[in-house]
Amino acid sequence: MKYKKNDLEEITKTFIKLADKLFEDKRIDKNTYIDITKKKKEFLGITKKR
């Protein structure tokens, strides 16, 4: 299944919002939150450059 660039960006932004919510609810720890958001934000940076 192929996705458009914008679709992948929206999925990534949604995933970051989910991580924010889970962290606020204390369902994931700080290190996990940092790992998730760091990788996803790096991906967004790569897609913006292209």
Short mmCIF file of N, CA and C in Angstrom, two decimals:
data_model
loop_
_atom_site.label_atom_id
_atom_site.label_comp_id
_atom_site.label_asym_id
_atom_site.label_seq_id
_atom_site.Cartn_x
_atom_site.Cartn_y
_atom_site.Cartn_z
N MET A 1 0.84 -1.17 0.00
CA MET A 1 0.00 0.00 0.00
C MET A 1 0.90 1.25 0.00
N LYS A 2 0.65 2.14 -0.89
CA LYS A 2 1.46 3.36 -0.97
C LYS A 2 0.70 4.52 -0.35
N TYR A 3 1.44 5.35 0.32
CA TYR A 3 0.88 6.55 0.95
C TYR A 3 1.49 7.78 0.30
N LYS A 4 0.75 8.83 0.32
CA LYS A 4 1.29 10.10 -0.14
C LYS A 4 2.13 10.68 0.99
N LYS A 5 3.03 11.57 0.64
CA LYS A 5 3.90 12.21 1.63
C LYS A 5 3.08 12.88 2.72
N ASN A 6 2.03 13.57 2.35
CA ASN A 6 1.20 14.26 3.34
C ASN A 6 0.52 13.29 4.29
N ASP A 7 0.12 12.12 3.78
CA ASP A 7 -0.49 11.10 4.64
C ASP A 7 0.48 10.65 5.72
N LEU A 8 1.73 10.40 5.33
CA LEU A 8 2.74 9.96 6.30
C LEU A 8 3.02 11.04 7.33
N GLU A 9 3.03 12.28 6.90
CA GLU A 9 3.24 13.39 7.83
C GLU A 9 2.10 13.46 8.83
N GLU A 10 0.88 13.31 8.37
CA GLU A 10 -0.28 13.38 9.26
C GLU A 10 -0.30 12.22 10.24
N ILE A 11 0.06 11.02 9.77
CA ILE A 11 0.13 9.86 10.65
C ILE A 11 1.19 10.08 11.73
N THR A 12 2.33 10.64 11.33
CA THR A 12 3.40 10.89 12.29
C THR A 12 2.99 11.94 13.31
N LYS A 13 2.32 13.00 12.88
CA LYS A 13 1.86 14.03 13.81
C LYS A 13 0.84 13.45 14.78
N THR A 14 -0.03 12.59 14.29
CA THR A 14 -1.02 11.94 15.15
C THR A 14 -0.33 11.04 16.18
N PHE A 15 0.71 10.35 15.74
CA PHE A 15 1.46 9.47 16.63
C PHE A 15 2.14 10.28 17.75
N ILE A 16 2.67 11.45 17.40
CA ILE A 16 3.29 12.31 18.40
C ILE A 16 2.25 12.79 19.40
N LYS A 17 1.06 13.16 18.92
CA LYS A 17 -0.02 13.58 19.81
C LYS A 17 -0.42 12.45 20.76
N LEU A 18 -0.45 11.22 20.24
CA LEU A 18 -0.77 10.06 21.07
C LEU A 18 0.30 9.88 22.15
N ALA A 19 1.56 10.02 21.78
CA ALA A 19 2.64 9.90 22.75
C ALA A 19 2.52 10.98 23.82
N ASP A 20 2.16 12.20 23.41
CA ASP A 20 1.95 13.29 24.38
C ASP A 20 0.86 12.91 25.38
N LYS A 21 -0.24 12.39 24.86
CA LYS A 21 -1.37 12.01 25.71
C LYS A 21 -0.99 10.88 26.67
N LEU A 22 -0.30 9.88 26.16
CA LEU A 22 0.12 8.76 27.01
C LEU A 22 1.08 9.22 28.11
N PHE A 23 1.96 10.15 27.76
CA PHE A 23 2.90 10.67 28.75
C PHE A 23 2.17 11.48 29.82
N GLU A 24 1.23 12.30 29.40
CA GLU A 24 0.46 13.11 30.35
C GLU A 24 -0.34 12.21 31.30
N ASP A 25 -0.85 11.10 30.78
CA ASP A 25 -1.63 10.17 31.60
C ASP A 25 -0.74 9.21 32.39
N LYS A 26 0.58 9.38 32.26
CA LYS A 26 1.58 8.55 32.94
C LYS A 26 1.48 7.07 32.57
N ARG A 27 1.15 6.83 31.31
CA ARG A 27 1.06 5.45 30.83
C ARG A 27 2.36 5.00 30.19
N ILE A 28 3.23 5.98 29.84
CA ILE A 28 4.59 5.67 29.39
C ILE A 28 5.54 6.54 30.19
N ASP A 29 6.78 6.05 30.35
CA ASP A 29 7.74 6.83 31.13
C ASP A 29 8.44 7.88 30.26
N LYS A 30 9.21 8.72 30.90
CA LYS A 30 9.85 9.85 30.21
C LYS A 30 10.82 9.39 29.13
N ASN A 31 11.59 8.34 29.40
CA ASN A 31 12.56 7.87 28.41
C ASN A 31 11.87 7.33 27.16
N THR A 32 10.79 6.61 27.34
CA THR A 32 10.03 6.09 26.21
C THR A 32 9.45 7.24 25.40
N TYR A 33 8.90 8.22 26.09
CA TYR A 33 8.34 9.40 25.43
C TYR A 33 9.39 10.11 24.59
N ILE A 34 10.57 10.30 25.16
CA ILE A 34 11.65 10.97 24.44
C ILE A 34 12.06 10.17 23.22
N ASP A 35 12.20 8.85 23.36
CA ASP A 35 12.58 8.00 22.23
C ASP A 35 11.56 8.09 21.10
N ILE A 36 10.28 8.00 21.44
CA ILE A 36 9.23 8.04 20.43
C ILE A 36 9.22 9.38 19.71
N THR A 37 9.17 10.46 20.46
CA THR A 37 9.04 11.77 19.83
C THR A 37 10.30 12.17 19.06
N LYS A 38 11.45 11.77 19.56
CA LYS A 38 12.70 12.10 18.86
C LYS A 38 12.73 11.46 17.48
N LYS A 39 12.40 10.19 17.41
CA LYS A 39 12.41 9.49 16.12
C LYS A 39 11.36 10.05 15.17
N LYS A 40 10.19 10.33 15.68
CA LYS A 40 9.12 10.83 14.82
C LYS A 40 9.41 12.25 14.34
N LYS A 41 9.98 13.08 15.21
CA LYS A 41 10.31 14.45 14.80
C LYS A 41 11.46 14.45 13.78
N GLU A 42 12.39 13.50 13.92
CA GLU A 42 13.45 13.37 12.91
C GLU A 42 12.84 13.01 11.55
N PHE A 43 11.86 12.11 11.58
CA PHE A 43 11.19 11.72 10.34
C PHE A 43 10.50 12.92 9.71
N LEU A 44 9.81 13.72 10.53
CA LEU A 44 9.15 14.92 9.99
C LEU A 44 10.16 15.87 9.38
N GLY A 45 11.33 15.99 10.01
CA GLY A 45 12.38 16.86 9.48
C GLY A 45 12.86 16.39 8.11
N ILE A 46 12.96 15.08 7.96
CA ILE A 46 13.40 14.52 6.68
C ILE A 46 12.36 14.77 5.60
N THR A 47 11.09 14.59 5.94
CA THR A 47 10.03 14.78 4.93
C THR A 47 9.90 16.24 4.53
N LYS A 48 10.15 17.15 5.45
CA LYS A 48 10.05 18.58 5.13
C LYS A 48 11.15 19.02 4.16
N LYS A 49 12.33 18.37 4.24
CA LYS A 49 13.45 18.74 3.37
C LYS A 49 13.20 18.34 1.93
N ARG A 50 12.40 17.31 1.73
CA ARG A 50 12.17 16.79 0.37
C ARG A 50 11.09 17.52 -0.32
#
